[in-house]
């Protein structure tokens, strides 16, 4: 408040300057005349009285200056004068101005661009009313590495009655259902929600209405609400769709509302919302313990999140006494703002923010060195100003004013650069539908503009203050004569510039090391042994509606027929279905091997579970090492069988042939075990992107455990995409209403898995290259300045017989010395950073870390050699006679 009043008084003083000046002049003259009149009445002549009055008063102009200082007007006027003077100086030195503006603009622009992404991803306001009071409940188990596990209907029923903490609680179940009747059948993401879901979030419909919390569930069970995207894409934005029907999963629903566009990605991308109760009493035992619900709640006013956490876990503890499946689970209550952002996304954006801050620091150090060199050439100007009465604070103000002008120009250029950078990021951030949607919403808005202004002002403190303080510390006599302490002063400034360069190099080494470690992780992912051959394989996603295929027999029959029809297409070598393709992190299957059972369900080991058809291993070219593959005889009524991978056999059947052995698998913690005989052994296949080591895997015939969602994989001769139309026709020949998911080559599927990591790695590489370039410019500037300062010395050395090679080594040695000192300082930070990144990537290999710690310093030393070469060549061409006369 005080700052605002101060600024307001400044503006008022500036705008009313003429009237205030006249009033102040009249008031001062009134005081002098009054004092003179008193003297006249005491017998002093009039002329003498005015002379004494002026002497006593001390001068009108001095009094005016004191009044202006008291109101702060002088500071504003002098700042405007400094900015005008700075503009004139920049016009005289376009090379200096362009170098500083480009350097600052690069650093500020990168920070603004990444802040734009951070604002769009991390700071976006959740599409809910009063979002700080809306929370999401997830479950955590010490045995699970993921802390955002869904909730079971049993837990939801127990928690929704917690009236002390929540005003209300709603649940969401995500599934895919076919939408037919409007063009080709399409599989859409459907959210089954409790009737109070929209009321709890406080988001009204764009058109129509939402579900009524108090309305009879039987009355509204066949109502549906559609997203704005589906409304525009599938129904041509027809407002008359409200009140009409759509066929979803074989069931007819009445559209009662259309949600606003911003609500589509409130948690998971949804196209349709339909009501459900999730009443645990109406479900069977397996469904009650199925962990599939996403739960949201609205806190009561004044409730503390920590208290809610304690009360929620107390309820879960009581529930665990009655239900063994609930033991070991605790609640994780997080705000909706935190729930909207995946931890990996948050880490990636914060990492980029940290990197660009490093780049900005390097740019500011570079500009600070340039300012020191420029101020050294203006020493006589500063000395003259000081001799005429300018205080040191006034000189500092002038220099900071020039720095502020350059910072604002650099910020303007950086804002333009961030606009281009955001456009580029939008084009690259398309890893999935949600990311692409969010990228489209990333834009340079008022928050980004304010951030750019603030960071531009902060750069003045980073690059302008120290050079201004250093250059304003003058010895007037020596400065006017150009001698005296000038050499020692030059050495002090040279040491300070060298210090800035050393800091640049240290930061660059840390940045290069961090980038190298990140890129190494990306390369490790790209070069990871897949265990199968994705080339020549076509992948098709299929999801059967349970309303049309309610039994596992009907689901198995559909997929079996699809495989047979696909196998008969021209050019097809093998066709198969699988629930998950490799690198998709398949579902974990709890199992037991040997004669002893685990005492508790949470102690059972887990393996990656693949549910496949007989020709899956041939279609994916996964080597069969021993035993046999699945066959048509492994039907639903045949004895249960399984195939395991090498890692499974090595860990659970050491020194024993696993073929013929038995394992027990569990569908869920409460289900009875299923005994399976191992009939085959296959090679290891990667489970997920960035996998550190092979994991146990179990393959099961899909007809013995059918599922309604599968992927069709087809190995073909030639281009797989040429077969897409024929595959689509084969599926619709069986069921004309069956929606077909993405038809992609397996190479595209695998490539998309690590696209975000690769993009992040190459962005870091670009930032590190920018930092290295700025550090190189900094070394070049210091070495070139050294040559200019030591021209006389170089001439003396050459006149006394020094060879050009000696001069070359002298100058290059200066650059190498700075690089060595900076590298030594940065090496310690690089060591810590590389170790942290290696731990985060679950890599204990010190060989790769040592390689990075060698490459980073080597890159900086090579850059120092390059930066020192040109000034050294210039020093070698110094004419001794000219140098001896050099001033």
Coordinates of C-alpha atoms in Angstrom, one line a residue, residues 316-717:
X316 CA -9.9 -47.3 6.1
X317 CA -8.3 -48.9 9.2
X318 CA -11.7 -49.9 10.5
X319 CA -12.6 -51.2 7.1
X320 CA -9.4 -53.3 6.9
X321 CA -10.5 -55.3 9.9
X322 CA -13.6 -56.6 8.0
X323 CA -12.1 -56.9 4.5
X324 CA -8.7 -58.6 4.0
X325 CA -8.4 -56.9 0.5
X326 CA -8.3 -53.5 2.1
X327 CA -5.3 -54.2 4.4
X328 CA -2.2 -52.2 3.7
X329 CA -4.0 -49.4 1.8
X330 CA -4.0 -45.8 2.9
X331 CA -5.6 -42.7 1.4
X332 CA -3.7 -40.0 -0.4
X333 CA -5.8 -36.8 -0.4
X334 CA -4.6 -34.2 -2.9
X335 CA -5.9 -31.0 -4.3
X336 CA -7.5 -31.0 -7.7
X337 CA -4.7 -28.7 -8.9
X338 CA -2.1 -31.4 -8.0
X339 CA -4.2 -34.2 -9.3
X340 CA -4.5 -32.7 -12.8
X341 CA -0.7 -32.9 -13.3
X342 CA 1.2 -36.1 -13.7
X343 CA 4.3 -36.3 -11.6
X344 CA 6.4 -36.9 -14.7
X345 CA 5.0 -33.9 -16.4
X346 CA 5.7 -31.7 -13.3
X347 CA 9.3 -33.0 -13.1
X348 CA 10.0 -32.4 -16.8
X349 CA 8.6 -28.8 -16.8
X350 CA 10.5 -27.9 -13.6
X351 CA 13.7 -29.4 -15.0
X352 CA 13.3 -27.2 -18.1
X353 CA 12.7 -24.2 -15.9
X354 CA 15.8 -24.9 -14.0
X355 CA 17.9 -25.3 -17.2
X356 CA 16.7 -22.1 -18.7
X357 CA 17.4 -20.2 -15.5
X358 CA 21.0 -21.5 -15.8
X359 CA 21.1 -20.2 -19.4
X360 CA 19.8 -16.8 -18.2
X361 CA 22.5 -16.6 -15.5
X362 CA 25.2 -17.4 -18.1
X363 CA 23.8 -14.7 -20.4
X364 CA 23.7 -12.1 -17.5
X365 CA 27.3 -13.0 -16.6
X366 CA 28.3 -12.5 -20.2
X367 CA 26.6 -9.1 -20.4
X368 CA 28.1 -8.1 -17.1
X369 CA 31.6 -8.7 -18.5
X370 CA 30.7 -6.6 -21.6
X371 CA 29.5 -3.8 -19.4
X372 CA 32.7 -3.8 -17.4
X373 CA 34.8 -3.5 -20.6
X374 CA 32.5 -0.7 -21.9
X375 CA 32.6 1.2 -18.6
X376 CA 36.4 1.0 -18.6
X377 CA 36.4 3.1 -21.8
X378 CA 34.2 5.7 -20.2
X379 CA 36.5 6.4 -17.2
X380 CA 37.3 10.0 -18.2
X381 CA 33.5 10.7 -18.7
X382 CA 32.8 9.5 -15.2
X383 CA 35.7 11.4 -13.7
X384 CA 34.5 14.7 -15.4
X385 CA 31.0 14.1 -14.0
X386 CA 32.4 13.5 -10.5
X387 CA 34.6 16.6 -10.8
X388 CA 31.5 18.7 -11.7
X389 CA 29.8 17.5 -8.5
X390 CA 28.0 14.3 -9.4
X391 CA 27.7 12.0 -6.4
X392 CA 28.5 8.3 -6.7
X393 CA 24.9 7.4 -6.2
X394 CA 24.0 9.6 -9.2
X395 CA 26.6 7.8 -11.4
X396 CA 25.2 4.4 -10.2
X397 CA 21.7 5.6 -11.1
X398 CA 22.8 6.7 -14.5
X399 CA 24.5 3.4 -15.2
X400 CA 21.5 1.4 -13.9
X401 CA 19.3 3.5 -16.1
X402 CA 21.3 2.4 -19.1
X403 CA 21.1 -1.2 -17.9
X404 CA 17.4 -0.9 -17.5
X405 CA 17.0 0.3 -21.0
X406 CA 18.9 -2.6 -22.4
X407 CA 17.0 -5.0 -20.2
X408 CA 13.7 -3.7 -21.4
X409 CA 14.8 -3.9 -25.0
X410 CA 16.1 -7.4 -24.4
X411 CA 12.9 -8.4 -22.7
X412 CA 10.9 -7.1 -25.7
X413 CA 13.1 -9.2 -28.0
X414 CA 12.7 -12.2 -25.6
X415 CA 8.9 -11.9 -25.7
X416 CA 9.0 -12.1 -29.5
X417 CA 11.3 -15.0 -29.3
X418 CA 9.0 -16.7 -26.8
X419 CA 6.1 -16.4 -29.2
X420 CA 8.1 -18.3 -31.8
X421 CA 9.2 -20.8 -29.2
X422 CA 5.7 -21.5 -28.0
X423 CA 4.5 -22.0 -31.6
X424 CA 7.3 -24.6 -32.0
X425 CA 6.4 -26.3 -28.7
X426 CA 2.8 -26.6 -29.7
X427 CA 3.8 -28.4 -32.8
X428 CA 6.0 -30.8 -30.9
X429 CA 3.8 -31.5 -27.8
X430 CA 1.5 -34.1 -29.4
X431 CA 2.4 -37.3 -27.5
X432 CA -1.3 -38.1 -26.8
X433 CA -4.7 -36.5 -27.1
X434 CA -4.6 -34.8 -23.7
X435 CA -1.1 -33.3 -24.2
X436 CA -2.0 -32.1 -27.7
X437 CA -5.2 -30.4 -26.3
X438 CA -3.2 -28.8 -23.5
X439 CA -0.5 -27.6 -25.9
X440 CA -3.2 -25.9 -28.0
X441 CA -4.2 -23.9 -24.8
X442 CA -0.6 -22.8 -24.1
X443 CA -0.4 -19.2 -25.1
X444 CA 1.4 -16.0 -24.2
X445 CA -1.0 -14.2 -21.9
X446 CA -0.9 -11.5 -19.3
X447 CA 0.8 -13.8 -16.8
X448 CA 3.6 -14.5 -19.3
X449 CA 3.9 -10.7 -20.1
X450 CA 4.2 -9.9 -16.4
X451 CA 6.7 -12.7 -15.9
X452 CA 8.8 -11.3 -18.8
X453 CA 8.7 -7.8 -17.3
X454 CA 9.7 -9.0 -13.9
X455 CA 12.6 -11.2 -15.1
X456 CA 13.8 -8.3 -17.3
X457 CA 14.0 -6.1 -14.2
X458 CA 15.7 -8.9 -12.3
X459 CA 18.4 -9.1 -15.0
X460 CA 19.3 -5.5 -14.2
X461 CA 20.3 -6.7 -10.7
X462 CA 22.2 -9.7 -12.2
X463 CA 24.2 -7.9 -14.8
X464 CA 24.0 -4.2 -14.0
X465 CA 24.5 -3.6 -10.3
X466 CA 28.0 -4.9 -9.8
X467 CA 29.6 -3.3 -12.9
X468 CA 27.8 0.0 -12.0
X469 CA 29.2 -0.1 -8.4
X470 CA 32.6 -1.0 -9.6
X471 CA 32.8 1.6 -12.3
X472 CA 31.4 4.4 -10.2
X473 CA 34.2 4.1 -7.6
X474 CA 36.5 6.7 -9.0
X475 CA 39.8 8.5 -8.2
X476 CA 39.1 11.8 -10.0
X477 CA 42.6 13.1 -10.3
X478 CA 43.9 9.8 -11.8
X479 CA 40.8 9.5 -14.0
X480 CA 41.2 13.0 -15.5
X481 CA 44.9 12.5 -16.2
X482 CA 44.4 8.9 -17.5
X483 CA 47.2 7.7 -15.2
X484 CA 47.7 7.0 -11.6
X485 CA 45.8 4.0 -10.5
X486 CA 44.6 3.2 -14.0
X487 CA 46.7 0.1 -14.5
X488 CA 45.7 -1.3 -11.1
X489 CA 42.2 -0.4 -11.7
X490 CA 42.4 -2.2 -15.1
X491 CA 43.7 -5.2 -13.4
X492 CA 40.9 -5.2 -10.9
X493 CA 38.3 -5.0 -13.7
X494 CA 40.0 -7.7 -15.6
X495 CA 39.9 -10.0 -12.6
X496 CA 36.2 -9.2 -12.2
X497 CA 35.5 -9.9 -15.8
X498 CA 37.5 -13.1 -15.5
X499 CA 35.4 -14.0 -12.5
X500 CA 32.2 -13.6 -14.5
X501 CA 33.6 -15.9 -17.2
X502 CA 34.6 -18.5 -14.7
X503 CA 31.1 -18.5 -13.3
X504 CA 29.7 -18.9 -16.8
X505 CA 32.0 -21.9 -17.5
X506 CA 31.1 -23.5 -14.2
X507 CA 27.4 -23.2 -14.9
X508 CA 27.9 -24.5 -18.4
X509 CA 29.8 -27.6 -17.2
X510 CA 26.9 -28.4 -14.9
X511 CA 24.4 -27.9 -17.6
X512 CA 26.2 -29.9 -20.2
X513 CA 26.7 -32.8 -17.6
X514 CA 22.9 -32.7 -16.8
X515 CA 22.0 -32.7 -20.5
X516 CA 24.5 -35.5 -21.2
X517 CA 23.0 -37.6 -18.5
X518 CA 19.4 -37.0 -19.8
X519 CA 20.3 -37.7 -23.4
X520 CA 22.1 -40.8 -22.3
X521 CA 18.9 -42.0 -20.7
X522 CA 17.1 -41.3 -24.0
X523 CA 19.7 -43.1 -26.0
X524 CA 19.5 -46.0 -23.6
X525 CA 15.8 -46.2 -24.2
X526 CA 16.2 -46.0 -28.0
X527 CA 18.8 -48.7 -28.0
X528 CA 17.1 -50.9 -25.5
X529 CA 16.8 -54.6 -26.6
X530 CA 13.1 -54.9 -27.4
X531 CA 13.1 -58.7 -27.5
X532 CA 10.8 -58.7 -30.6
X533 CA 10.8 -57.2 -34.1
X534 CA 8.2 -54.4 -34.6
X535 CA 9.0 -54.0 -38.3
X536 CA 6.3 -55.2 -40.7
X537 CA 3.6 -55.5 -37.9
X538 CA 0.3 -53.7 -38.0
X539 CA -1.5 -53.0 -34.7
X540 CA -5.3 -52.5 -34.4
X541 CA -7.1 -51.6 -31.1
X542 CA -10.5 -53.3 -30.5
X543 CA -12.9 -53.0 -27.6
X544 CA -16.1 -55.0 -27.4
X545 CA -19.2 -53.6 -25.6
X546 CA -20.3 -55.8 -22.8
X547 CA -23.9 -55.1 -23.6
X548 CA -23.5 -56.8 -27.0
X549 CA -20.9 -59.4 -25.9
X550 CA -21.8 -60.1 -22.3
X551 CA -20.1 -63.5 -21.9
X552 CA -16.5 -64.4 -22.1
X553 CA -17.4 -67.1 -24.6
X554 CA -18.9 -64.5 -27.0
X555 CA -15.9 -62.3 -26.6
X556 CA -13.5 -65.1 -27.2
X557 CA -15.5 -66.2 -30.3
X558 CA -15.3 -62.7 -31.8
X559 CA -11.6 -62.3 -31.4
X560 CA -10.9 -65.9 -32.7
X561 CA -12.9 -65.1 -35.8
X562 CA -11.1 -61.9 -36.4
X563 CA -7.7 -63.7 -36.2
X564 CA -8.9 -66.3 -38.7
X565 CA -10.2 -63.7 -41.2
X566 CA -7.0 -61.6 -40.9
X567 CA -4.9 -64.7 -41.4
X568 CA -6.6 -65.3 -44.7
X569 CA -5.8 -61.8 -46.1
X570 CA -3.3 -61.5 -48.9
X571 CA 0.3 -60.8 -47.7
X572 CA -0.4 -61.8 -44.1
X573 CA 2.2 -64.1 -42.5
X574 CA 0.7 -64.3 -39.0
X575 CA -2.2 -62.8 -37.1
X576 CA -2.9 -62.8 -33.3
X577 CA -4.5 -60.9 -30.6
X578 CA -3.0 -59.7 -27.3
X579 CA -4.4 -57.6 -24.4
X580 CA -1.2 -55.5 -24.4
X581 CA 1.7 -55.0 -26.8
X582 CA 5.2 -54.8 -25.4
X583 CA 6.4 -51.5 -23.9
X584 CA 2.8 -50.8 -22.8
X585 CA 3.4 -51.7 -19.1
X586 CA 1.0 -54.7 -19.0
X587 CA -1.1 -55.5 -16.0
X588 CA 0.6 -57.2 -13.1
X589 CA -0.4 -60.8 -12.4
X590 CA 0.1 -62.0 -8.8
X591 CA 1.5 -65.6 -8.7
X592 CA 3.1 -68.2 -6.6
X593 CA 5.8 -70.7 -7.7
X594 CA 6.7 -73.8 -5.7
X595 CA 4.8 -75.7 -3.0
X596 CA 4.7 -72.9 -0.4
X597 CA 2.0 -70.2 -0.5
X598 CA 2.5 -66.5 0.5
X599 CA 1.1 -65.8 4.0
X600 CA -0.5 -62.6 2.8
X601 CA -1.8 -61.5 -0.6
X602 CA 0.5 -58.4 -0.6
X603 CA 3.5 -60.7 -0.3
X604 CA 2.8 -62.5 -3.5
X605 CA 5.3 -61.8 -6.3
X606 CA 4.0 -60.2 -9.5
X607 CA 4.9 -60.6 -13.2
X608 CA 3.9 -58.9 -16.4
X609 CA 0.8 -60.6 -17.7
X610 CA 0.2 -61.1 -21.4
X611 CA -3.1 -62.7 -22.6
X612 CA -2.4 -63.8 -26.2
X613 CA -3.6 -66.1 -29.0
X614 CA -1.6 -69.0 -30.4
X615 CA 0.4 -67.3 -33.2
X616 CA 1.4 -64.3 -31.1
X617 CA 5.0 -65.3 -30.7
X618 CA 5.4 -65.8 -34.5
X619 CA 3.6 -62.5 -35.3
X620 CA 5.9 -60.6 -32.9
X621 CA 9.0 -62.7 -33.6
X622 CA 9.6 -63.5 -30.0
X623 CA 11.9 -66.5 -29.9
X624 CA 10.6 -69.7 -28.4
X625 CA 13.6 -71.2 -26.5
X626 CA 12.1 -74.5 -25.2
X627 CA 8.8 -76.3 -25.0
X628 CA 5.9 -75.4 -27.3
X629 CA 3.8 -72.4 -28.2
X630 CA 0.0 -72.2 -27.5
X631 CA -2.2 -74.1 -29.9
X632 CA -5.9 -74.4 -30.6
X633 CA -6.1 -77.3 -28.2
X634 CA -5.5 -74.9 -25.3
X635 CA -9.2 -74.1 -25.2
X636 CA -11.3 -72.7 -22.4
X637 CA -12.1 -76.2 -21.2
X638 CA -8.6 -77.6 -21.5
X639 CA -6.1 -77.7 -18.6
X640 CA -4.7 -74.3 -17.8
X641 CA -1.3 -73.6 -19.3
X642 CA 1.3 -70.8 -19.3
X643 CA 4.5 -69.7 -21.0
X644 CA 7.2 -67.9 -19.1
X645 CA 10.2 -65.8 -20.1
X646 CA 13.9 -66.4 -19.3
X647 CA 13.9 -64.0 -16.3
X648 CA 11.0 -65.8 -14.7
X649 CA 12.7 -69.2 -15.1
X650 CA 16.0 -67.9 -13.8
X651 CA 14.4 -66.3 -10.7
X652 CA 11.8 -69.0 -9.7
X653 CA 13.2 -72.2 -11.3
X654 CA 16.9 -71.8 -10.8
X655 CA 19.0 -74.8 -12.1
X656 CA 15.7 -76.6 -12.9
X657 CA 13.9 -77.0 -16.3
X658 CA 10.7 -75.0 -15.9
X659 CA 8.9 -77.0 -18.6
X660 CA 6.3 -79.1 -16.9
X661 CA 6.4 -77.2 -13.7
X662 CA 3.3 -75.5 -12.1
X663 CA 2.6 -72.0 -11.0
X664 CA -0.6 -70.5 -9.3
X665 CA -2.0 -67.2 -10.6
X666 CA -4.5 -64.8 -9.0
X667 CA -7.0 -62.6 -10.8
X668 CA -7.4 -60.4 -7.7
X669 CA -6.4 -60.7 -4.0
X670 CA -9.6 -62.5 -3.0
X671 CA -10.0 -64.8 -6.0
X672 CA -9.0 -68.5 -5.7
X673 CA -5.6 -69.5 -7.3
X674 CA -5.5 -70.9 -10.8
X675 CA -3.0 -73.7 -11.3
X676 CA -1.2 -73.5 -14.6
X677 CA 1.4 -75.8 -16.1
X678 CA 4.4 -74.2 -17.8
X679 CA 4.5 -75.5 -21.4
X680 CA 7.1 -73.1 -23.0
X681 CA 10.0 -70.8 -22.4
X682 CA 10.4 -67.6 -24.5
X683 CA 12.9 -64.8 -24.6
X684 CA 12.7 -61.6 -22.5
X685 CA 10.6 -58.7 -23.9
X686 CA 10.7 -55.1 -22.7
X687 CA 7.8 -54.2 -20.6
X688 CA 8.0 -50.4 -20.5
X689 CA 10.0 -47.5 -21.7
X690 CA 13.2 -46.9 -19.7
X691 CA 13.1 -50.4 -18.2
X692 CA 16.4 -51.0 -16.3
X693 CA 16.4 -54.7 -16.3
X694 CA 14.3 -57.6 -17.5
X695 CA 11.3 -58.6 -15.4
X696 CA 9.3 -61.9 -15.0
X697 CA 6.6 -62.4 -17.6
X698 CA 3.7 -64.8 -17.8
X699 CA 1.8 -65.6 -21.1
X700 CA -1.7 -67.1 -20.9
X701 CA -4.0 -68.2 -23.7
X702 CA -6.6 -65.5 -24.1
X703 CA -9.4 -68.0 -24.6
X704 CA -8.8 -69.3 -21.0
X705 CA -9.0 -65.7 -19.7
X706 CA -11.0 -63.7 -22.3
X707 CA -11.2 -59.9 -22.1
X708 CA -13.3 -57.5 -24.0
X709 CA -10.4 -55.2 -24.9
X710 CA -7.6 -56.6 -27.2
X711 CA -5.2 -55.6 -29.8
X712 CA -4.9 -57.3 -33.2
X713 CA -1.3 -57.7 -34.4
X714 CA -0.6 -58.7 -38.0
X715 CA 2.8 -59.5 -39.5
X716 CA 2.7 -58.8 -43.3
X717 CA 4.9 -58.9 -46.3

